[in-house]
Amino acid sequence: MPPVRAPLKPLDQALAELLAQATPLLAVDSVSTFDADGRVLAQDLVSSLDVPAHDNSSMDGYAVRCADWADATTVLQVNQRIPAGSSGHALAAMSAARIFTGAPIPPGADAVVMQEDRETLGEGGVRILVPPKPGQWIRRRGEDVAAGAVVLQRGERLSPASLGLAASIGFDKLAVASRVRVALFSTGDELVMPGDVAPADMKPGAIYNSNRFFLRALLLRLGCTVTDLGIVPDRLDATMAALHGASQQHDLILTSGGVSVGEEDHIKPAVQALGELNLWQIAIKPGKPFAYGRVGPAHFIGLPGNPVSSFVTFLLLVRPFLLKLQGASDVATKSVALPAHFTWPKADKRREFLRVRRDAAGGLELFGNQSSGVLTSAVWGDGLVDNPAGQTIAHGDKVQFIPFAELLA
Ligand code: AMP
Ligand code: MG
């Protein structure tokens, strides 16, 4: 009897099942706001003040009372000077305050006149040449943040701008999800580390371990700590020892290679012996085989060995998984519609993720070789086209583009 082939699992279903396993880790660190870029916030940030704290000038100029102005011959007396960082006093009738950007508007003033729109006279007099409009060049108290507002929510991933916003309401420390502890290893007796063997001395069949480099870098970008266990030999005892050793002190064990069906594969029996394993055939290209399981308290994820498959499955599945472990509220991969400046005449049964890049005309061009072993495609490209199963693409068709910039941030 021919072997029964499990039906391919749709990507959305695989992702939903994977995320259902990713119960957020509860550990929290208190870090300096300076060091919180990329971390996931573990507290709501509530502002105790209005930002800005006072109505203030958005120009270097003169604070005035609009009602004093009759026409361009009106003379106002400049009787106070308010640089940023100090405050003035109430503005008397027929007077103006010299004011600078960021300085509080003095009581009584209702507009700021740009310094370009005045003529200075002797003895502190000024003429305002253009009629002032109430409210002009005034930044209102609380227009950025109102006291009591939740400025950043638990579960938000912090960006450089959010660090600035947190600082603007006085936070010098932030509670963030602890780093996810990941143990990483590659399997495959063909693998050699660059530096260990020179290119000229590579034996037939040997290849350099490329996955180790990009997986480690991807994990670090997602804020993980990485224990790099290197290359584990294709033997059951060695694979079991590596898995067992990593399981106690890590939240996730991530491997690449050895999850294809039918190959000499020690990952599968080793994980099954130590815990539990689900081997999925996901209906995507590249990247069909994917394994999820548990080894003791640790999650286990096995990625395919082919470099592009490994890279793409990391971005589509492992990235949201790691974000959810950190308690991130938005883990979805976002795409935008852009015109294809290429054709894709042969539909595939699987949903495809094509390596493309944006061209100067605002469309997408396709890398010529879409093989799952061609890592050049992922460097040349600046994103993926998410092409539904069974779909051909004609020149000019709108396709869904996922920028790497979004996935690698
Ligand atoms: P596997 O998933 O182990 O069957 O491997 C599939 C293909 O990916 C084979 O051609 C392997 O040689 C290659 N491969 C596996 N692991 C790596 C790695 N770490 N770096 C580069 N290529 C790999
Ligand atoms: Mg292998």
Short mmCIF file of C-alpha atoms and ligand atoms in Angstrom, two decimals:
data_model
loop_
_atom_site.label_atom_id
_atom_site.label_comp_id
_atom_site.label_asym_id
_atom_site.label_seq_id
_atom_site.Cartn_x
_atom_site.Cartn_y
_atom_site.Cartn_z
CA MET A 1 0.00 0.00 0.00
CA PRO A 2 1.38 3.47 -0.79
CA PRO A 3 2.05 5.60 2.30
CA VAL A 4 -0.85 7.83 3.33
CA ARG A 5 0.15 11.44 2.91
CA ALA A 6 -1.21 13.83 5.47
CA PRO A 7 -3.09 16.71 3.83
CA LEU A 8 -1.14 19.96 3.65
CA LYS A 9 -2.04 22.37 6.41
CA PRO A 10 -3.04 25.90 5.35
CA LEU A 11 -0.64 28.54 6.67
CA ASP A 12 -3.35 30.42 8.57
CA GLN A 13 -4.33 27.24 10.38
CA ALA A 14 -0.71 26.39 11.22
CA LEU A 15 -0.19 29.92 12.53
CA ALA A 16 -3.36 29.80 14.63
CA GLU A 17 -2.34 26.44 16.13
CA LEU A 18 1.16 27.69 16.80
CA LEU A 19 -0.03 30.90 18.43
CA ALA A 20 -2.46 28.93 20.58
CA GLN A 21 0.64 27.30 22.13
CA ALA A 22 2.40 30.63 22.71
CA THR A 23 1.13 31.52 26.16
CA PRO A 24 2.86 34.81 26.99
CA LEU A 25 5.76 34.39 29.38
CA LEU A 26 5.13 36.34 32.54
CA ALA A 27 8.66 37.44 33.41
CA VAL A 28 9.14 41.20 33.35
CA ASP A 29 12.29 43.34 33.40
CA SER A 30 12.60 46.93 34.47
CA VAL A 31 14.88 48.59 31.94
CA SER A 32 16.09 52.10 31.32
CA THR A 33 13.95 53.85 28.70
CA PHE A 34 17.20 54.31 26.80
CA ASP A 35 17.53 50.53 26.41
CA ALA A 36 13.93 49.60 25.67
CA ASP A 37 13.90 49.87 21.85
CA GLY A 38 12.26 46.78 20.34
CA ARG A 39 11.06 45.41 23.68
CA VAL A 40 7.40 44.69 24.40
CA LEU A 41 5.84 46.93 27.02
CA ALA A 42 4.55 45.06 30.09
CA GLN A 43 2.65 48.00 31.61
CA ASP A 44 0.23 50.68 30.47
CA LEU A 45 1.92 54.08 30.50
CA VAL A 46 -0.47 56.64 31.94
CA SER A 47 0.47 60.28 31.72
CA SER A 48 0.35 62.29 34.92
CA LEU A 49 0.69 65.56 33.03
CA ASP A 50 -0.44 67.43 29.97
CA VAL A 51 2.05 67.62 27.12
CA PRO A 52 2.74 70.35 26.40
CA ALA A 53 2.22 71.47 29.97
CA HIS A 54 1.34 75.05 28.94
CA ASP A 55 0.08 76.85 25.88
CA ASN A 56 3.37 77.81 24.24
CA SER A 57 4.74 79.52 21.20
CA SER A 58 5.59 77.56 18.08
CA MET A 59 7.58 80.49 16.64
CA ASP A 60 10.16 83.03 17.58
CA GLY A 61 8.15 86.28 17.61
CA TYR A 62 5.81 88.39 19.70
CA ALA A 63 2.90 87.37 21.91
CA VAL A 64 0.06 89.86 21.47
CA ARG A 65 -3.60 90.51 22.22
CA CYS A 66 -5.46 90.51 18.90
CA ALA A 67 -8.00 93.07 20.15
CA ASP A 68 -5.21 95.67 20.48
CA TRP A 69 -4.54 95.60 16.76
CA ALA A 70 -6.39 98.13 14.60
CA ASP A 71 -4.15 98.31 11.53
CA ALA A 72 -0.48 98.18 10.50
CA THR A 73 0.17 101.53 12.15
CA THR A 74 -0.78 100.26 15.64
CA VAL A 75 2.24 100.51 17.95
CA LEU A 76 2.64 97.96 20.75
CA GLN A 77 5.11 98.33 23.59
CA VAL A 78 7.45 95.36 24.14
CA ASN A 79 7.73 95.14 27.92
CA GLN A 80 8.77 91.55 28.62
CA ARG A 81 10.98 88.86 27.14
CA ILE A 82 10.14 85.16 27.51
CA PRO A 83 12.79 82.68 26.37
CA ALA A 84 12.06 78.91 26.40
CA GLY A 85 12.39 77.59 29.93
CA SER A 86 11.05 80.70 31.68
CA SER A 87 7.58 82.13 32.13
CA GLY A 88 6.27 85.65 31.64
CA HIS A 89 3.60 87.75 33.35
CA ALA A 90 0.19 88.98 32.27
CA LEU A 91 0.22 90.97 29.08
CA ALA A 92 -1.07 94.52 29.59
CA ALA A 93 -3.21 96.24 26.96
CA MET A 94 -1.28 97.67 24.00
CA SER A 95 1.82 95.66 24.86
CA ALA A 96 3.63 92.70 23.32
CA ALA A 97 5.99 90.07 24.77
CA ARG A 98 9.13 89.09 22.92
CA ILE A 99 8.74 85.29 22.91
CA PHE A 100 10.73 82.31 21.66
CA THR A 101 9.75 78.86 20.42
CA GLY A 102 8.57 76.65 23.29
CA ALA A 103 8.12 79.50 25.79
CA PRO A 104 4.77 79.67 27.65
CA ILE A 105 2.22 82.15 26.33
CA PRO A 106 1.75 84.90 28.93
CA PRO A 107 -1.74 85.32 30.43
CA GLY A 108 -3.84 87.67 28.31
CA ALA A 109 -2.03 86.99 25.04
CA ASP A 110 -4.07 85.19 22.39
CA ALA A 111 -1.74 85.01 19.40
CA VAL A 112 1.90 84.96 18.40
CA VAL A 113 3.18 87.05 15.53
CA MET A 114 6.22 85.77 13.65
CA GLN A 115 9.19 88.03 14.01
CA GLU A 116 9.27 88.36 10.23
CA ASP A 117 5.86 90.13 10.37
CA ARG A 118 6.88 93.06 12.59
CA GLU A 119 8.75 96.30 12.28
CA THR A 120 10.74 97.42 15.34
CA LEU A 121 10.62 101.06 16.30
CA GLY A 122 12.73 102.96 18.82
CA GLU A 123 12.12 102.71 22.59
CA GLY A 124 10.67 99.23 22.57
CA GLY A 125 7.84 99.86 20.15
CA VAL A 126 6.78 97.37 17.46
CA ARG A 127 4.32 97.48 14.63
CA ILE A 128 2.60 94.30 13.57
CA LEU A 129 2.29 94.44 9.81
CA VAL A 130 -0.18 91.58 9.25
CA PRO A 131 -3.47 91.25 11.17
CA PRO A 132 -2.96 88.67 13.96
CA LYS A 133 -5.52 85.87 14.15
CA PRO A 134 -6.55 84.51 17.56
CA GLY A 135 -4.67 81.30 18.35
CA GLN A 136 -2.05 81.62 15.64
CA TRP A 137 1.34 80.04 16.35
CA ILE A 138 0.17 78.76 19.72
CA ARG A 139 0.63 75.09 20.64
CA ARG A 140 -2.15 74.21 23.05
CA ARG A 141 -1.66 72.69 26.45
CA GLY A 142 -2.34 68.94 26.25
CA GLU A 143 -2.58 68.84 22.44
CA ASP A 144 -0.03 65.98 22.33
CA VAL A 145 -0.98 64.13 25.53
CA ALA A 146 -3.78 64.85 28.01
CA ALA A 147 -3.16 64.09 31.70
CA GLY A 148 -4.68 60.71 32.55
CA ALA A 149 -4.39 59.34 29.01
CA VAL A 150 -2.93 55.90 28.36
CA VAL A 151 -0.10 56.93 26.09
CA LEU A 152 1.34 53.48 25.37
CA GLN A 153 -0.39 50.21 26.09
CA ARG A 154 0.87 46.99 27.54
CA GLY A 155 1.67 44.71 24.62
CA GLU A 156 3.00 47.47 22.35
CA ARG A 157 6.39 46.88 20.82
CA LEU A 158 8.52 49.93 21.57
CA SER A 159 9.97 51.93 18.71
CA PRO A 160 12.43 54.83 18.87
CA ALA A 161 9.48 57.25 18.73
CA SER A 162 7.71 55.46 21.60
CA LEU A 163 10.83 55.81 23.77
CA GLY A 164 10.69 59.56 23.15
CA LEU A 165 6.98 59.63 23.96
CA ALA A 166 7.53 57.69 27.20
CA ALA A 167 10.28 60.13 28.15
CA SER A 168 7.99 63.09 27.35
CA ILE A 169 5.69 62.00 30.19
CA GLY A 170 8.54 61.42 32.61
CA PHE A 171 9.30 57.69 32.42
CA ASP A 172 13.00 56.92 32.83
CA LYS A 173 12.35 53.19 33.34
CA LEU A 174 9.90 50.85 31.68
CA ALA A 175 8.53 47.43 32.55
CA VAL A 176 9.07 45.20 29.51
CA ALA A 177 8.68 41.49 28.83
CA SER A 178 11.84 39.58 29.65
CA ARG A 179 13.90 38.42 26.72
CA VAL A 180 12.85 35.04 25.31
CA ARG A 181 15.66 32.54 25.88
CA VAL A 182 16.24 30.58 22.71
CA ALA A 183 18.60 27.65 22.14
CA LEU A 184 19.54 27.35 18.47
CA PHE A 185 21.15 24.48 16.64
CA SER A 186 21.53 23.19 13.12
CA THR A 187 21.43 19.58 12.04
CA GLY A 188 23.15 18.03 9.06
CA ASP A 189 26.41 16.17 8.70
CA GLU A 190 27.10 18.07 5.48
CA LEU A 191 27.38 21.35 7.38
CA VAL A 192 30.72 23.05 7.95
CA MET A 193 31.36 26.33 9.72
CA PRO A 194 33.00 29.08 7.70
CA GLY A 195 36.41 29.56 9.23
CA ASP A 196 36.77 25.88 10.13
CA VAL A 197 37.43 24.78 6.55
CA ALA A 198 38.65 27.07 3.76
CA PRO A 199 36.53 27.12 0.58
CA ALA A 200 39.32 25.39 -1.36
CA ASP A 201 39.40 22.52 1.14
CA MET A 202 35.66 21.78 1.25
CA LYS A 203 35.00 18.07 0.71
CA PRO A 204 32.48 17.03 -1.96
CA GLY A 205 28.99 17.29 -0.49
CA ALA A 206 30.00 19.66 2.27
CA ILE A 207 28.27 23.05 2.52
CA TYR A 208 28.71 25.99 4.82
CA ASN A 209 26.16 26.47 7.55
CA SER A 210 24.32 29.59 6.44
CA ASN A 211 21.11 29.14 8.43
CA ARG A 212 22.94 29.51 11.70
CA PHE A 213 23.93 33.06 10.81
CA PHE A 214 20.60 34.44 9.72
CA LEU A 215 18.55 32.61 12.35
CA ARG A 216 20.77 33.93 15.11
CA ALA A 217 20.53 37.46 13.71
CA LEU A 218 16.74 37.21 13.32
CA LEU A 219 16.38 36.04 16.92
CA LEU A 220 18.54 38.87 18.22
CA ARG A 221 16.46 41.41 16.28
CA LEU A 222 13.37 40.09 18.04
CA GLY A 223 14.99 40.74 21.40
CA CYS A 224 15.79 37.10 22.25
CA THR A 225 18.87 35.87 24.04
CA VAL A 226 20.45 33.14 21.94
CA THR A 227 22.37 30.12 23.13
CA ASP A 228 24.06 28.92 19.99
CA LEU A 229 24.65 25.18 20.22
CA GLY A 230 26.22 25.02 16.78
CA ILE A 231 25.93 21.98 14.56
CA VAL A 232 24.58 18.82 16.13
CA PRO A 233 25.67 15.63 14.33
CA ASP A 234 23.02 13.52 12.56
CA ARG A 235 22.89 10.94 15.36
CA LEU A 236 20.02 10.15 17.71
CA ASP A 237 22.07 10.22 20.92
CA ALA A 238 23.70 13.56 20.07
CA THR A 239 20.37 15.08 19.06
CA MET A 240 18.69 13.87 22.25
CA ALA A 241 21.55 15.15 24.41
CA ALA A 242 21.40 18.59 22.77
CA LEU A 243 17.63 18.82 23.14
CA HIS A 244 17.60 17.65 26.71
CA GLY A 245 20.45 19.92 27.73
CA ALA A 246 18.73 22.94 26.22
CA SER A 247 15.25 22.24 27.53
CA GLN A 248 15.62 23.35 31.14
CA GLN A 249 17.04 26.85 30.71
CA HIS A 250 15.31 27.94 27.54
CA ASP A 251 11.84 28.99 26.49
CA LEU A 252 12.31 27.78 22.92
CA ILE A 253 14.59 25.32 21.16
CA LEU A 254 14.87 26.24 17.49
CA THR A 255 16.51 23.93 14.98
CA SER A 256 16.97 23.91 11.25
CA GLY A 257 17.16 20.89 8.99
CA GLY A 258 16.08 17.33 9.45
CA VAL A 259 12.32 17.83 9.37
CA SER A 260 11.74 16.78 5.77
CA VAL A 261 9.65 13.66 5.40
CA GLY A 262 11.41 10.42 4.62
CA GLU A 263 14.96 11.57 5.16
CA GLU A 264 17.35 10.23 7.72
CA ASP A 265 16.04 12.32 10.48
CA HIS A 266 16.90 12.28 14.15
CA ILE A 267 15.05 15.36 15.22
CA LYS A 268 11.71 13.64 14.98
CA PRO A 269 12.43 10.54 17.12
CA ALA A 270 14.53 12.58 19.55
CA VAL A 271 11.80 15.13 20.25
CA GLN A 272 9.19 12.37 20.42
CA ALA A 273 11.29 10.46 22.95
CA LEU A 274 11.75 13.51 25.17
CA GLY A 275 8.40 15.22 24.75
CA GLU A 276 5.90 15.59 21.96
CA LEU A 277 6.13 16.54 18.32
CA ASN A 278 3.76 17.61 15.59
CA LEU A 279 5.24 17.44 12.14
CA TRP A 280 3.33 19.67 9.79
CA GLN A 281 3.39 19.88 6.04
CA ILE A 282 2.35 23.46 5.51
CA ALA A 283 0.82 24.43 2.18
CA ILE A 284 3.37 27.14 1.39
CA LYS A 285 6.27 27.46 -0.97
CA PRO A 286 9.05 27.71 0.01
CA GLY A 287 8.96 26.02 3.38
CA LYS A 288 6.71 23.00 3.47
CA PRO A 289 8.03 20.98 6.44
CA PHE A 290 7.71 22.55 9.88
CA ALA A 291 7.69 20.96 13.31
CA TYR A 292 6.25 22.16 16.58
CA GLY A 293 6.52 20.33 19.86
CA ARG A 294 7.70 20.48 23.42
CA VAL A 295 10.78 19.17 25.17
CA GLY A 296 10.22 19.33 28.92
CA PRO A 297 9.18 22.89 29.74
CA ALA A 298 10.58 24.31 26.48
CA HIS A 299 8.78 24.88 23.21
CA PHE A 300 10.37 23.19 20.22
CA ILE A 301 10.28 24.47 16.64
CA GLY A 302 12.01 22.67 13.79
CA LEU A 303 12.50 24.68 10.60
CA PRO A 304 13.29 23.23 7.19
CA GLY A 305 16.94 23.08 6.17
CA ASN A 306 16.74 24.80 2.82
CA PRO A 307 17.92 28.32 3.56
CA VAL A 308 15.08 30.26 1.92
CA SER A 309 12.49 27.92 3.43
CA SER A 310 14.09 28.39 6.81
CA PHE A 311 14.18 32.17 6.40
CA VAL A 312 10.57 32.47 5.19
CA THR A 313 9.08 30.09 7.76
CA PHE A 314 10.92 31.97 10.48
CA LEU A 315 9.39 35.25 9.33
CA LEU A 316 5.86 33.92 8.83
CA LEU A 317 5.59 31.62 11.85
CA VAL A 318 8.41 31.96 14.37
CA ARG A 319 8.37 35.75 14.43
CA PRO A 320 4.69 36.02 15.48
CA PHE A 321 5.24 33.15 17.92
CA LEU A 322 8.14 34.95 19.62
CA LEU A 323 6.23 38.24 19.72
CA LYS A 324 3.25 36.53 21.34
CA LEU A 325 5.53 34.89 23.95
CA GLN A 326 6.59 38.43 24.84
CA GLY A 327 2.96 39.46 25.23
CA ALA A 328 2.83 41.56 22.06
CA SER A 329 -0.75 42.42 21.14
CA ASP A 330 -0.16 42.85 17.40
CA VAL A 331 1.68 39.93 15.88
CA ALA A 332 0.03 39.93 12.46
CA THR A 333 2.12 40.09 9.32
CA LYS A 334 0.92 43.06 7.28
CA SER A 335 0.96 43.39 3.53
CA VAL A 336 0.16 46.13 1.04
CA ALA A 337 -1.20 45.87 -2.50
CA LEU A 338 1.27 46.85 -5.22
CA PRO A 339 1.32 46.26 -8.98
CA ALA A 340 3.39 43.34 -10.26
CA HIS A 341 5.90 44.40 -12.87
CA PHE A 342 6.47 40.76 -13.75
CA THR A 343 4.45 37.77 -14.80
CA TRP A 344 4.02 34.49 -12.95
CA PRO A 345 2.40 32.26 -15.52
CA LYS A 346 2.45 28.96 -13.62
CA ALA A 347 0.11 28.66 -10.67
CA ASP A 348 1.14 26.44 -7.79
CA LYS A 349 -1.07 24.29 -5.59
CA ARG A 350 0.55 25.93 -2.58
CA ARG A 351 0.44 29.55 -1.43
CA GLU A 352 3.72 31.06 -2.56
CA PHE A 353 5.97 33.68 -1.06
CA LEU A 354 7.96 35.13 -3.93
CA ARG A 355 11.12 37.16 -3.41
CA VAL A 356 10.61 40.54 -5.06
CA ARG A 357 11.74 44.10 -4.76
CA ARG A 358 10.19 47.48 -5.38
CA ASP A 359 11.23 49.25 -8.54
CA ALA A 360 11.50 52.99 -9.18
CA ALA A 361 8.04 52.99 -10.80
CA GLY A 362 6.32 51.86 -7.58
CA GLY A 363 5.80 48.27 -8.68
CA LEU A 364 7.48 44.98 -7.93
CA GLU A 365 10.12 43.09 -9.83
CA LEU A 366 10.76 39.40 -9.36
CA PHE A 367 14.02 37.64 -8.60
CA GLY A 368 14.74 35.23 -11.43
CA ASN A 369 15.41 32.09 -9.39
CA GLN A 370 12.75 31.29 -6.80
CA SER A 371 14.35 28.02 -5.65
CA SER A 372 14.25 27.43 -1.90
CA GLY A 373 18.00 26.94 -1.86
CA VAL A 374 18.87 30.30 -3.45
CA LEU A 375 19.59 32.63 -0.57
CA THR A 376 20.69 35.34 -3.00
CA SER A 377 16.96 35.92 -3.63
CA ALA A 378 16.39 36.99 -0.03
CA VAL A 379 19.25 39.48 -0.15
CA TRP A 380 18.36 40.89 -3.58
CA GLY A 381 14.69 41.17 -2.57
CA ASP A 382 13.20 43.67 -0.19
CA GLY A 383 10.12 41.64 0.55
CA LEU A 384 7.75 38.83 -0.35
CA VAL A 385 4.71 38.62 -2.57
CA ASP A 386 2.04 36.59 -0.82
CA ASN A 387 0.50 34.78 -3.79
CA PRO A 388 -2.59 32.67 -3.10
CA ALA A 389 -2.64 29.00 -4.12
CA GLY A 390 -3.65 28.41 -7.73
CA GLN A 391 -3.06 32.00 -8.82
CA THR A 392 -1.14 33.24 -11.83
CA ILE A 393 0.06 36.82 -12.01
CA ALA A 394 -0.17 39.04 -15.07
CA HIS A 395 1.87 42.20 -15.55
CA GLY A 396 0.11 45.03 -13.71
CA ASP A 397 -1.96 42.81 -11.40
CA LYS A 398 -2.22 44.05 -7.84
CA VAL A 399 -0.43 41.60 -5.52
CA GLN A 400 0.07 41.55 -1.76
CA PHE A 401 3.57 42.68 -0.78
CA ILE A 402 5.12 42.08 2.64
CA PRO A 403 8.18 44.29 3.11
CA PHE A 404 11.17 42.73 4.85
CA ALA A 405 11.57 46.06 6.64
CA GLU A 406 8.37 45.26 8.53
CA LEU A 407 9.32 41.66 9.26
CA LEU A 408 12.89 42.36 10.30
CA ALA A 409 12.19 45.33 12.54
P1 AMP B 1 17.02 19.07 5.36
O1 AMP B 1 15.83 19.89 5.77
O2 AMP B 1 17.87 18.68 6.48
O3 AMP B 1 16.56 17.93 4.51
O4 AMP B 1 17.89 19.98 4.42
C1 AMP B 1 17.39 20.46 3.20
C2 AMP B 1 18.49 21.17 2.43
O5 AMP B 1 18.95 22.29 3.18
C3 AMP B 1 19.72 20.32 2.18
O6 AMP B 1 20.21 20.64 0.90
C4 AMP B 1 20.67 20.76 3.25
O7 AMP B 1 22.00 20.56 2.90
C5 AMP B 1 20.35 22.22 3.37
N1 AMP B 1 20.64 22.71 4.71
C6 AMP B 1 20.26 22.15 5.87
N2 AMP B 1 20.71 22.84 6.92
C7 AMP B 1 21.42 23.90 6.42
C8 AMP B 1 22.13 24.97 7.00
N3 AMP B 1 22.20 25.11 8.32
N4 AMP B 1 22.72 25.86 6.18
C9 AMP B 1 22.64 25.73 4.83
N5 AMP B 1 21.96 24.74 4.23
C10 AMP B 1 21.35 23.82 5.00
MG MG B 2 19.47 17.31 6.88
#
